[in-house]
Amino acid sequence: MSSNNQDTLNQTYQAMAAKDEPKRPVLKNCVKAFFIGGFICFIGQALKSFFLHTFNFNEVTSGDPTLAVLILIAVLLTGFGVYDKIAQFSGAGTAVPITGFANAMASAAIEYRTEGKVLGIGGNMFKIAGPVIVFGTVAAFIVAIIKTLWLQWTGG
Amino acid sequence: MQQGKQSWTYKNNPVIQSTGVVGGPFEGKGMLSRDFDHLFSDIWMSESSFENAQTRLMEEASTIALSKINKKAEDIQFVFAGDLINQITATSLACRTLGIPYIGLFGACSTSMEGLALGGLVIDNNGADYILTGSASHNAAVEKQFRYPTEYGAQKPPTSQWTVTAAGVAVVGKDGEGPVLTAATIGKVIDRGLTDPFNMGGAMAPAAADTVEAHFTDLDRDPSYYDFIVTGDLGKVGLPLMKELLRERGIMVTDEQCIDCGMLIYKENQKVQSGASGSGCSAAVVYGHMLNRMKKNQMKKILVVATGALLSPLTYQQKESIPCIAHAVAIEQKGVEQS
């Protein structure tokens, strides 16, 4: 069979497969993500207010214990095998907040613990979270350069 | 003997004398729980890793299959088996325990029929008195291999499939009681350029259609020859595509005739998206459920088409499309031909 013929065959099939492929329910997923993600932020805000008013924290420092508590809850839910089920429902809603990052770390750590503490957990813990840190840092660097240059030029 | 381009007919009709089918707790809650010989209540299966648990599945299924016909491992000449874990180690470790001469196979989820076709050929040509063939997959071990960590909260699309925790093993011999193998068709690697590893059914459907078409051409048979064409595992997405492809080529299979192992094993409320997959799926469903239905005379002739996606995490990351394969074996009830 010539490669041209093969290409046509592939394209015909790809079109046929795409036609009946059940699509991700994007709008529904967005709405669910909005409310679940918003609800996690609501919990975060409630925690922050709690730390602000009950303990000796100020507006800036009260964020630290808030994040720690959210991370702890996400890690516990991951360990109990519940987080992935909530995530299947809520998608980006549980992935985008810091709970998603905690889940990425914890799930990899759990997954690879049978390969030992150093090479298993240590070597794989950042498997999913690593790229987020790398490209987060790169993005922050680029944005910071743009900001610096902008301020230089505009003299602001 | 060879028939047509890529098929074998088994003139001595090798017999599936015994089977062993085991599964995990999630499978125990599914539709076919009664077709398993043993169900583990915990996915660790008292082992130290999920990979070892998969080895355990294979060992357990083999032990059960042997014990049903009062055979020992020494009575079996060869094992034809494989799985989806790196370098098929789970099967190799199980064969270390069994101590039977071993031919390791990799055909992804098509391994079950790859092994049965080859084992049947060896028996048919007096290469052995007994062979053992089968495959296992463990949800946590295989998903770890190919996807994200099991507890990672990634939203799966509706086309994705769930890897079963199960093993199915068959002991094939020259004679005796049981369904027989009459023919097999070995598939080519077919790649229609699909790249989404969360849509295996869509990627594998052309391979299934190609093998089924070759089977009917080589053996000069019509779809009506078989009560059922059993695919494993195309799922809700792939099965309609295979039917459409076959009908386009003038092979008029009926809707009732085409069933898929991946769509049978779980209940609707188990939320496995498009269905089940994994090399243990077709092995467990065919050697358990299908052969039980044959015993009950609910089906007499079936063509089992096991489909495999021959990708690796590496080829996927290097943007290679998904190469797929399908192998078909015809299993019939003895005496049906004559009656």
Short mmCIF file of C-alpha atoms in Angstrom, two decimals:
data_model
loop_
_atom_site.label_atom_id
_atom_site.label_comp_id
_atom_site.label_asym_id
_atom_site.label_seq_id
_atom_site.Cartn_x
_atom_site.Cartn_y
_atom_site.Cartn_z
CA MET A 1 0.00 0.00 0.00
CA SER A 2 1.42 3.40 -0.91
CA SER A 3 1.90 5.92 1.85
CA ASN A 4 -0.56 8.25 0.16
CA ASN A 5 -3.23 5.61 0.27
CA GLN A 6 -2.38 4.97 3.90
CA ASP A 7 -2.78 8.66 4.73
CA THR A 8 -6.23 8.76 3.17
CA LEU A 9 -7.20 5.65 5.08
CA ASN A 10 -5.96 7.18 8.32
CA GLN A 11 -7.77 10.46 7.72
CA THR A 12 -11.02 8.72 6.84
CA TYR A 13 -10.87 6.64 9.99
CA GLN A 14 -9.86 9.54 12.22
CA ALA A 15 -12.85 11.51 10.97
CA MET A 16 -15.10 8.51 11.57
CA ALA A 17 -13.74 7.97 15.08
CA ALA A 18 -14.02 11.66 15.93
CA LYS A 19 -17.65 11.77 14.80
CA ASP A 20 -18.88 9.32 17.44
CA GLU A 21 -16.34 10.01 20.14
CA PRO A 22 -18.06 11.03 23.37
CA LYS A 23 -16.77 14.50 24.11
CA ARG A 24 -15.69 15.79 27.47
CA PRO A 25 -18.67 17.76 28.82
CA VAL A 26 -16.66 21.00 28.87
CA LEU A 27 -19.38 23.40 30.00
CA LYS A 28 -20.60 21.07 32.75
CA ASN A 29 -17.01 20.50 33.86
CA CYS A 30 -16.37 24.24 33.97
CA VAL A 31 -19.45 24.89 36.08
CA LYS A 32 -18.55 22.07 38.49
CA ALA A 33 -14.93 23.25 38.66
CA PHE A 34 -16.10 26.80 39.37
CA PHE A 35 -18.27 25.80 42.31
CA ILE A 36 -15.99 23.15 43.83
CA GLY A 37 -12.92 25.34 43.36
CA GLY A 38 -14.86 28.27 44.79
CA PHE A 39 -15.95 26.16 47.74
CA ILE A 40 -12.32 25.21 48.51
CA CYS A 41 -11.44 28.92 48.41
CA PHE A 42 -14.38 29.59 50.72
CA ILE A 43 -12.99 27.06 53.22
CA GLY A 44 -9.59 28.72 52.83
CA GLN A 45 -11.09 32.13 53.55
CA ALA A 46 -12.93 30.79 56.59
CA LEU A 47 -9.70 29.25 57.91
CA LYS A 48 -7.84 32.48 57.30
CA SER A 49 -10.40 34.49 59.22
CA PHE A 50 -10.26 31.93 62.01
CA PHE A 51 -6.46 32.21 62.31
CA LEU A 52 -6.63 35.98 62.00
CA HIS A 53 -9.14 36.44 64.79
CA THR A 54 -8.29 33.56 67.12
CA PHE A 55 -4.49 33.57 67.05
CA ASN A 56 -1.78 36.15 66.84
CA PHE A 57 -1.62 36.40 63.02
CA ASN A 58 -1.96 39.41 60.77
CA GLU A 59 -3.47 39.71 57.27
CA VAL A 60 -0.26 38.49 55.61
CA THR A 61 0.94 35.78 58.00
CA SER A 62 -2.50 34.19 58.47
CA GLY A 63 -2.13 32.77 54.93
CA ASP A 64 0.60 30.34 56.06
CA PRO A 65 -1.37 28.23 58.55
CA THR A 66 -4.35 28.35 56.16
CA LEU A 67 -2.32 26.74 53.38
CA ALA A 68 -0.85 24.22 55.81
CA VAL A 69 -4.33 23.10 56.88
CA LEU A 70 -5.60 22.86 53.27
CA ILE A 71 -2.52 20.83 52.31
CA LEU A 72 -3.00 18.55 55.31
CA ILE A 73 -6.65 17.92 54.40
CA ALA A 74 -5.77 17.23 50.74
CA VAL A 75 -2.97 14.83 51.69
CA LEU A 76 -5.22 12.97 54.14
CA LEU A 77 -7.98 12.66 51.54
CA THR A 78 -5.40 11.38 49.05
CA GLY A 79 -4.15 8.82 51.55
CA PHE A 80 -7.65 7.60 52.30
CA GLY A 81 -8.25 7.15 48.56
CA VAL A 82 -11.01 9.75 48.34
CA TYR A 83 -9.32 12.65 46.59
CA ASP A 84 -9.17 11.04 43.14
CA LYS A 85 -12.90 10.31 43.32
CA ILE A 86 -13.72 13.91 44.23
CA ALA A 87 -11.37 15.03 41.44
CA GLN A 88 -13.13 12.90 38.82
CA PHE A 89 -16.25 14.89 39.64
CA SER A 90 -14.75 18.34 40.04
CA GLY A 91 -11.81 18.36 37.58
CA ALA A 92 -9.97 21.68 37.61
CA GLY A 93 -11.91 22.63 40.76
CA THR A 94 -9.71 20.38 42.87
CA ALA A 95 -6.63 20.54 40.62
CA VAL A 96 -6.03 24.29 40.50
CA PRO A 97 -6.08 25.23 44.23
CA ILE A 98 -3.10 24.26 46.42
CA THR A 99 -4.98 21.05 47.28
CA GLY A 100 -4.29 19.81 43.74
CA PHE A 101 -0.58 20.38 44.18
CA ALA A 102 -0.63 18.56 47.52
CA ASN A 103 -2.50 15.67 45.91
CA ALA A 104 0.05 15.48 43.07
CA MET A 105 2.91 15.19 45.60
CA ALA A 106 1.16 12.80 47.97
CA SER A 107 -0.23 10.46 45.30
CA ALA A 108 3.22 10.07 43.70
CA ALA A 109 4.81 9.48 47.10
CA ILE A 110 2.25 6.77 47.92
CA GLU A 111 2.53 5.20 44.48
CA TYR A 112 6.29 4.75 44.55
CA ARG A 113 6.87 3.84 48.18
CA THR A 114 7.29 0.19 47.20
CA GLU A 115 10.44 1.25 45.31
CA GLY A 116 12.08 2.49 48.51
CA LYS A 117 12.33 5.77 50.37
CA VAL A 118 15.12 7.40 48.41
CA LEU A 119 14.74 6.19 44.82
CA GLY A 120 11.03 5.51 45.18
CA ILE A 121 9.50 8.34 47.17
CA GLY A 122 12.39 10.79 46.82
CA GLY A 123 12.90 10.20 43.14
CA ASN A 124 9.27 10.23 42.09
CA MET A 125 7.54 12.63 44.46
CA PHE A 126 7.98 15.51 42.04
CA LYS A 127 7.03 13.48 39.00
CA ILE A 128 3.81 15.41 38.45
CA ALA A 129 4.47 18.44 40.65
CA GLY A 130 7.98 18.99 39.25
CA PRO A 131 6.93 20.42 35.87
CA VAL A 132 4.52 22.78 37.68
CA ILE A 133 7.41 24.17 39.73
CA VAL A 134 9.78 24.36 36.74
CA PHE A 135 7.39 26.16 34.43
CA GLY A 136 5.92 28.21 37.27
CA THR A 137 9.40 29.54 38.02
CA VAL A 138 10.17 30.12 34.33
CA ALA A 139 6.88 31.99 33.87
CA ALA A 140 7.50 34.08 36.97
CA PHE A 141 10.99 34.93 35.71
CA ILE A 142 9.70 36.07 32.32
CA VAL A 143 6.90 38.12 33.84
CA ALA A 144 9.34 39.73 36.26
CA ILE A 145 11.69 40.69 33.40
CA ILE A 146 8.82 42.23 31.46
CA LYS A 147 7.72 44.17 34.52
CA THR A 148 11.24 45.42 35.21
CA LEU A 149 11.76 46.52 31.61
CA TRP A 150 8.36 48.19 31.51
CA LEU A 151 9.10 50.17 34.65
CA GLN A 152 12.53 51.14 33.25
CA TRP A 153 11.08 52.42 29.98
CA THR A 154 8.08 54.17 31.37
CA GLY A 155 10.15 55.51 34.23
CA GLY A 156 7.46 54.44 36.68
CA MET B 1 -2.02 -25.83 9.57
CA GLN B 2 -1.85 -22.60 7.67
CA GLN B 3 -5.01 -21.46 6.03
CA GLY B 4 -5.17 -18.39 3.84
CA LYS B 5 -2.80 -15.54 4.54
CA GLN B 6 -2.62 -15.30 8.30
CA SER B 7 -4.76 -18.03 9.86
CA TRP B 8 -4.37 -21.49 11.29
CA THR B 9 -6.92 -24.25 11.47
CA TYR B 10 -6.52 -26.82 14.20
CA LYS B 11 -7.31 -30.20 12.66
CA ASN B 12 -6.95 -32.08 15.96
CA ASN B 13 -9.09 -29.59 17.86
CA PRO B 14 -7.09 -28.83 21.01
CA VAL B 15 -9.33 -28.82 24.08
CA ILE B 16 -9.55 -26.19 26.79
CA GLN B 17 -9.61 -28.72 29.60
CA SER B 18 -9.59 -26.38 32.53
CA THR B 19 -9.54 -22.72 33.44
CA GLY B 20 -8.66 -20.64 36.46
CA VAL B 21 -10.14 -17.17 36.86
CA VAL B 22 -9.41 -14.82 39.72
CA GLY B 23 -10.23 -11.19 40.36
CA GLY B 24 -10.01 -8.33 42.82
CA PRO B 25 -12.62 -6.73 45.08
CA PHE B 26 -13.86 -4.24 42.47
CA GLU B 27 -14.47 -7.10 40.02
CA GLY B 28 -16.31 -8.93 42.81
CA LYS B 29 -18.82 -6.09 42.86
CA GLY B 30 -19.27 -6.29 39.10
CA MET B 31 -21.63 -8.12 36.77
CA LEU B 32 -19.62 -11.31 36.43
CA SER B 33 -18.66 -11.96 40.06
CA ARG B 34 -20.07 -15.50 39.91
CA ASP B 35 -17.81 -16.43 37.02
CA PHE B 36 -14.65 -16.02 39.10
CA ASP B 37 -13.13 -19.03 40.85
CA HIS B 38 -11.65 -16.82 43.50
CA LEU B 39 -12.05 -13.16 44.42
CA PHE B 40 -9.48 -11.36 46.53
CA SER B 41 -10.99 -9.04 49.11
CA ASP B 42 -8.06 -6.62 49.09
CA ILE B 43 -6.10 -5.21 46.14
CA TRP B 44 -2.77 -5.86 47.92
CA MET B 45 -3.54 -9.60 48.11
CA SER B 46 -1.20 -9.86 51.13
CA GLU B 47 1.73 -8.89 48.90
CA SER B 48 4.32 -6.15 49.42
CA SER B 49 3.69 -4.35 46.11
CA PHE B 50 0.99 -4.14 43.45
CA GLU B 51 3.38 -5.74 40.96
CA ASN B 52 3.74 -8.73 43.28
CA ALA B 53 -0.03 -8.76 43.66
CA GLN B 54 -0.31 -9.18 39.89
CA THR B 55 2.15 -12.07 40.05
CA ARG B 56 -0.04 -13.54 42.77
CA LEU B 57 -3.10 -13.26 40.52
CA MET B 58 -1.31 -15.21 37.79
CA GLU B 59 -0.06 -17.87 40.23
CA GLU B 60 -3.45 -18.28 41.84
CA ALA B 61 -5.29 -18.59 38.51
CA SER B 62 -2.72 -21.16 37.31
CA THR B 63 -2.96 -23.18 40.51
CA ILE B 64 -6.76 -23.26 40.29
CA ALA B 65 -6.71 -24.29 36.63
CA LEU B 66 -4.30 -27.14 37.39
CA SER B 67 -6.12 -28.34 40.49
CA LYS B 68 -9.45 -28.62 38.65
CA ILE B 69 -8.06 -31.44 36.49
CA ASN B 70 -5.77 -32.83 39.19
CA LYS B 71 -2.63 -31.85 37.35
CA LYS B 72 0.64 -30.63 38.75
CA ALA B 73 2.93 -28.04 37.21
CA GLU B 74 5.25 -30.90 36.10
CA ASP B 75 2.48 -32.27 33.86
CA ILE B 76 2.46 -29.10 31.78
CA GLN B 77 5.10 -28.75 29.08
CA PHE B 78 4.93 -25.05 28.23
CA VAL B 79 3.49 -21.76 29.39
CA PHE B 80 2.52 -19.09 26.85
CA ALA B 81 1.78 -15.97 28.81
CA GLY B 82 2.54 -12.31 29.29
CA ASP B 83 1.25 -9.08 30.75
CA LEU B 84 1.59 -5.29 30.65
CA ILE B 85 4.17 -4.61 33.35
CA ASN B 86 7.72 -3.61 32.33
CA GLN B 87 9.42 -6.50 30.54
CA ILE B 88 6.46 -8.76 31.49
CA THR B 89 8.08 -9.34 34.89
CA ALA B 90 4.84 -10.20 36.70
CA THR B 91 4.32 -13.22 34.43
CA SER B 92 7.99 -14.20 34.56
CA LEU B 93 7.92 -14.17 38.36
CA ALA B 94 4.78 -16.30 38.36
CA CYS B 95 6.55 -18.75 36.05
CA ARG B 96 9.52 -18.79 38.43
CA THR B 97 7.09 -20.16 40.99
CA LEU B 98 5.39 -22.56 38.58
CA GLY B 99 8.64 -23.91 37.20
CA ILE B 100 7.17 -24.75 33.80
CA PRO B 101 9.18 -24.04 30.60
CA TYR B 102 8.00 -20.60 29.61
CA ILE B 103 7.55 -18.56 26.47
CA GLY B 104 6.92 -14.96 27.45
CA LEU B 105 4.63 -12.96 25.19
CA PHE B 106 3.89 -9.30 24.82
CA GLY B 107 0.75 -8.40 22.96
CA ALA B 108 -0.63 -5.91 25.49
CA CYS B 109 -4.31 -6.77 25.96
CA SER B 110 -4.23 -9.17 23.01
CA THR B 111 -1.89 -11.48 24.93
CA SER B 112 -4.72 -13.78 26.02
CA MET B 113 -5.55 -14.85 22.46
CA GLU B 114 -1.94 -14.63 21.28
CA GLY B 115 -1.11 -17.24 23.90
CA LEU B 116 -4.14 -19.39 23.18
CA ALA B 117 -3.49 -19.34 19.40
CA LEU B 118 0.17 -20.29 19.82
CA GLY B 119 -0.49 -22.86 22.53
CA GLY B 120 -3.22 -24.40 20.40
CA LEU B 121 -0.82 -24.65 17.47
CA VAL B 122 1.78 -26.44 19.59
CA ILE B 123 -0.79 -28.93 20.91
CA ASP B 124 -2.28 -29.44 17.47
CA ASN B 125 1.14 -30.35 16.06
CA ASN B 126 2.11 -32.72 18.86
CA GLY B 127 4.52 -30.21 20.38
CA ALA B 128 3.15 -30.88 23.85
CA ASP B 129 0.51 -32.80 25.76
CA TYR B 130 -0.53 -29.85 27.87
CA ILE B 131 0.13 -26.15 27.71
CA LEU B 132 -0.91 -23.39 30.05
CA THR B 133 -1.79 -19.95 28.74
CA GLY B 134 -3.26 -16.78 30.13
CA SER B 135 -2.70 -13.28 31.32
CA ALA B 136 -3.14 -11.07 34.35
CA SER B 137 -3.47 -7.37 34.98
CA HIS B 138 -3.66 -5.41 38.19
CA ASN B 139 -5.36 -2.01 38.12
CA ALA B 140 -2.88 -0.24 40.38
CA ALA B 141 0.23 -1.83 38.85
CA VAL B 142 -0.75 -1.22 35.22
CA GLU B 143 -2.11 2.30 35.71
CA LYS B 144 1.15 3.14 37.46
CA GLN B 145 2.99 1.87 34.41
CA PHE B 146 0.99 3.73 31.80
CA ARG B 147 -0.87 6.59 33.49
CA TYR B 148 -0.81 8.79 36.56
CA PRO B 149 -0.42 7.54 40.16
CA THR B 150 -3.68 5.85 41.14
CA GLU B 151 -4.55 8.41 43.82
CA TYR B 152 -3.78 11.40 41.60
CA GLY B 153 -6.84 13.50 40.95
CA ALA B 154 -6.87 13.72 37.17
CA GLN B 155 -10.28 13.86 35.55
CA LYS B 156 -10.66 10.97 33.13
CA PRO B 157 -12.48 11.61 29.86
CA PRO B 158 -15.54 9.52 28.88
CA THR B 159 -13.45 7.57 26.34
CA SER B 160 -11.05 6.19 28.96
CA GLN B 161 -11.11 2.62 30.21
CA TRP B 162 -10.48 0.98 33.58
CA THR B 163 -7.76 -1.65 33.91
CA VAL B 164 -9.17 -4.75 35.55
CA THR B 165 -7.58 -6.56 38.46
CA ALA B 166 -7.96 -10.12 37.25
CA ALA B 167 -6.27 -13.11 35.74
CA GLY B 168 -7.54 -15.81 33.44
CA VAL B 169 -5.63 -18.99 32.73
CA ALA B 170 -6.47 -21.98 30.55
CA VAL B 171 -4.94 -25.43 30.35
CA VAL B 172 -5.13 -26.76 26.81
CA GLY B 173 -4.64 -30.43 26.02
CA LYS B 174 -5.07 -32.87 23.15
CA ASP B 175 -8.36 -34.41 24.16
CA GLY B 176 -10.80 -34.65 27.02
CA GLU B 177 -13.80 -32.61 28.03
CA GLY B 178 -14.25 -29.00 27.17
CA PRO B 179 -14.62 -26.49 24.36
CA VAL B 180 -12.19 -26.87 21.46
CA LEU B 181 -10.10 -24.54 19.38
CA THR B 182 -10.85 -24.74 15.68
CA ALA B 183 -9.00 -21.83 14.12
CA ALA B 184 -6.98 -18.73 14.85
CA THR B 185 -6.03 -15.58 12.98
CA ILE B 186 -2.91 -13.61 13.82
CA GLY B 187 -3.24 -9.88 13.37
CA LYS B 188 -1.01 -7.28 11.79
CA VAL B 189 0.06 -4.11 13.55
CA ILE B 190 -2.48 -1.52 12.49
CA ASP B 191 -2.06 2.17 13.22
CA ARG B 192 -4.59 4.68 11.98
CA GLY B 193 -2.68 7.56 13.51
CA LEU B 194 -4.69 8.00 16.70
CA THR B 195 -2.63 9.44 19.53
CA ASP B 196 -4.93 9.76 22.53
CA PRO B 197 -3.97 7.15 25.17
CA PHE B 198 -7.30 7.85 26.86
CA ASN B 199 -9.13 6.51 23.82
CA MET B 200 -7.78 3.01 23.34
CA GLY B 201 -11.07 1.64 22.03
CA GLY B 202 -11.03 4.08 19.14
CA ALA B 203 -7.39 3.31 18.37
CA MET B 204 -7.82 -0.48 18.49
CA ALA B 205 -11.09 -0.83 16.54
CA PRO B 206 -9.37 -0.84 13.09
CA ALA B 207 -7.00 -3.61 14.23
CA ALA B 208 -9.95 -5.69 15.41
CA ALA B 209 -11.82 -5.12 12.15
CA ASP B 210 -8.74 -6.00 10.10
CA THR B 211 -8.22 -9.31 11.93
CA VAL B 212 -11.90 -10.25 11.79
CA GLU B 213 -11.99 -9.51 8.06
CA ALA B 214 -8.84 -11.57 7.50
CA HIS B 215 -10.35 -14.42 9.53
CA PHE B 216 -13.49 -14.59 7.41
CA THR B 217 -11.50 -14.30 4.17
CA ASP B 218 -8.90 -16.91 5.14
CA LEU B 219 -11.43 -19.44 6.39
CA ASP B 220 -14.08 -18.57 3.86
CA ARG B 221 -16.58 -18.12 6.63
CA ASP B 222 -19.51 -15.79 7.10
CA PRO B 223 -20.26 -13.89 10.34
CA SER B 224 -23.36 -16.05 10.75
CA TYR B 225 -21.02 -19.01 11.44
CA TYR B 226 -20.46 -17.62 14.95
CA ASP B 227 -23.00 -17.09 17.69
CA PHE B 228 -20.89 -14.30 19.06
CA ILE B 229 -17.89 -12.22 18.09
CA VAL B 230 -16.32 -11.39 21.43
CA THR B 231 -13.89 -8.48 21.45
CA GLY B 232 -11.61 -7.63 24.33
CA ASP B 233 -11.52 -4.75 24.97
CA LEU B 234 -12.90 -2.09 22.67
CA GLY B 235 -15.35 -0.61 25.15
CA LYS B 236 -18.35 1.57 24.42
CA VAL B 237 -16.33 3.74 22.06
CA GLY B 238 -14.48 1.11 20.06
CA LEU B 239 -17.10 -1.58 19.56
CA PRO B 240 -19.48 0.51 17.40
CA LEU B 241 -16.48 1.64 15.35
CA MET B 242 -15.41 -1.94 14.67
CA LYS B 243 -18.93 -2.87 13.58
CA GLU B 244 -19.08 0.15 11.30
CA LEU B 245 -15.70 -0.70 9.74
CA LEU B 246 -16.72 -4.32 9.16
CA ARG B 247 -20.03 -3.36 7.58
CA GLU B 248 -18.26 -0.87 5.32
CA ARG B 249 -16.23 -3.80 4.02
CA GLY B 250 -19.33 -5.90 3.49
CA ILE B 251 -19.02 -8.09 6.58
CA MET B 252 -22.52 -7.88 7.96
CA VAL B 253 -22.18 -8.55 11.66
CA THR B 254 -25.30 -8.03 13.73
CA ASP B 255 -25.54 -5.82 16.82
CA GLU B 256 -26.58 -8.74 19.03
CA GLN B 257 -23.66 -10.80 17.78
CA CYS B 258 -20.91 -8.39 18.80
CA ILE B 259 -20.13 -8.28 22.49
CA ASP B 260 -17.16 -6.80 24.30
CA CYS B 261 -15.45 -8.17 27.41
CA GLY B 262 -14.72 -4.66 28.62
CA MET B 263 -18.43 -3.81 28.62
CA LEU B 264 -19.54 -6.95 30.44
CA ILE B 265 -17.43 -7.09 33.57
CA TYR B 266 -18.65 -4.06 35.51
CA LYS B 267 -22.02 -2.68 36.49
CA GLU B 268 -23.29 0.63 35.17
CA ASN B 269 -22.88 2.29 38.59
CA GLN B 270 -19.18 1.36 38.80
CA LYS B 271 -18.28 4.40 36.70
CA VAL B 272 -15.55 3.00 34.50
CA GLN B 273 -16.24 5.43 31.64
CA SER B 274 -15.98 3.52 28.35
CA GLY B 275 -15.47 0.11 29.96
CA ALA B 276 -12.76 -2.20 31.19
CA SER B 277 -9.38 -3.02 29.71
CA GLY B 278 -6.14 -4.70 30.66
CA SER B 279 -4.63 -7.97 29.54
CA GLY B 280 -6.41 -9.80 32.35
CA CYS B 281 -9.82 -8.61 31.16
CA SER B 282 -10.33 -10.70 28.02
CA ALA B 283 -8.52 -13.62 29.68
CA ALA B 284 -10.79 -13.59 32.73
CA VAL B 285 -14.02 -12.88 30.86
CA VAL B 286 -13.43 -15.48 28.14
CA TYR B 287 -12.06 -18.24 30.38
CA GLY B 288 -14.69 -17.51 33.02
CA HIS B 289 -17.94 -16.05 31.79
CA MET B 290 -17.83 -17.11 28.11
CA LEU B 291 -16.82 -20.71 28.70
CA ASN B 292 -19.43 -20.99 31.47
CA ARG B 293 -22.05 -19.83 28.99
CA MET B 294 -20.79 -22.40 26.49
CA LYS B 295 -21.18 -25.10 29.15
CA LYS B 296 -24.76 -23.96 29.67
CA ASN B 297 -25.32 -24.21 25.90
CA GLN B 298 -26.03 -20.51 25.64
CA MET B 299 -23.41 -20.25 22.94
CA LYS B 300 -21.81 -22.84 20.72
CA LYS B 301 -19.35 -21.06 18.48
CA ILE B 302 -17.55 -17.89 19.36
CA LEU B 303 -14.78 -15.91 17.79
CA VAL B 304 -12.72 -14.19 20.46
CA VAL B 305 -10.87 -11.13 19.17
CA ALA B 306 -8.43 -9.80 21.75
CA THR B 307 -7.12 -6.35 20.93
CA GLY B 308 -3.92 -4.77 22.19
CA ALA B 309 -2.52 -1.26 22.09
CA LEU B 310 1.20 -1.74 21.64
CA LEU B 311 2.26 1.64 22.94
CA SER B 312 4.63 2.46 25.76
CA PRO B 313 4.77 5.57 27.94
CA LEU B 314 7.95 6.43 26.03
CA THR B 315 6.44 6.23 22.53
CA TYR B 316 3.48 8.29 23.73
CA GLN B 317 5.71 11.04 25.11
CA GLN B 318 7.69 11.02 21.88
CA LYS B 319 4.41 11.78 20.07
CA GLU B 320 4.26 8.42 18.30
CA SER B 321 0.76 7.31 17.33
CA ILE B 322 -0.69 4.16 18.90
CA PRO B 323 0.16 0.89 17.12
CA CYS B 324 -2.55 -1.70 17.68
CA ILE B 325 -3.03 -5.41 17.11
CA ALA B 326 -5.75 -8.02 17.38
CA HIS B 327 -5.60 -11.80 17.46
CA ALA B 328 -8.64 -14.01 16.99
CA VAL B 329 -9.30 -17.56 18.15
CA ALA B 330 -12.41 -19.58 17.29
CA ILE B 331 -13.69 -21.56 20.26
CA GLU B 332 -16.44 -24.10 19.62
CA GLN B 333 -18.35 -26.68 21.55
CA LYS B 334 -17.29 -30.20 20.71
CA GLY B 335 -19.65 -32.17 18.50
CA VAL B 336 -21.42 -29.11 17.20
CA GLU B 337 -19.86 -29.51 13.78
CA GLN B 338 -21.24 -33.02 13.35
CA SER B 339 -24.73 -32.51 14.73
#
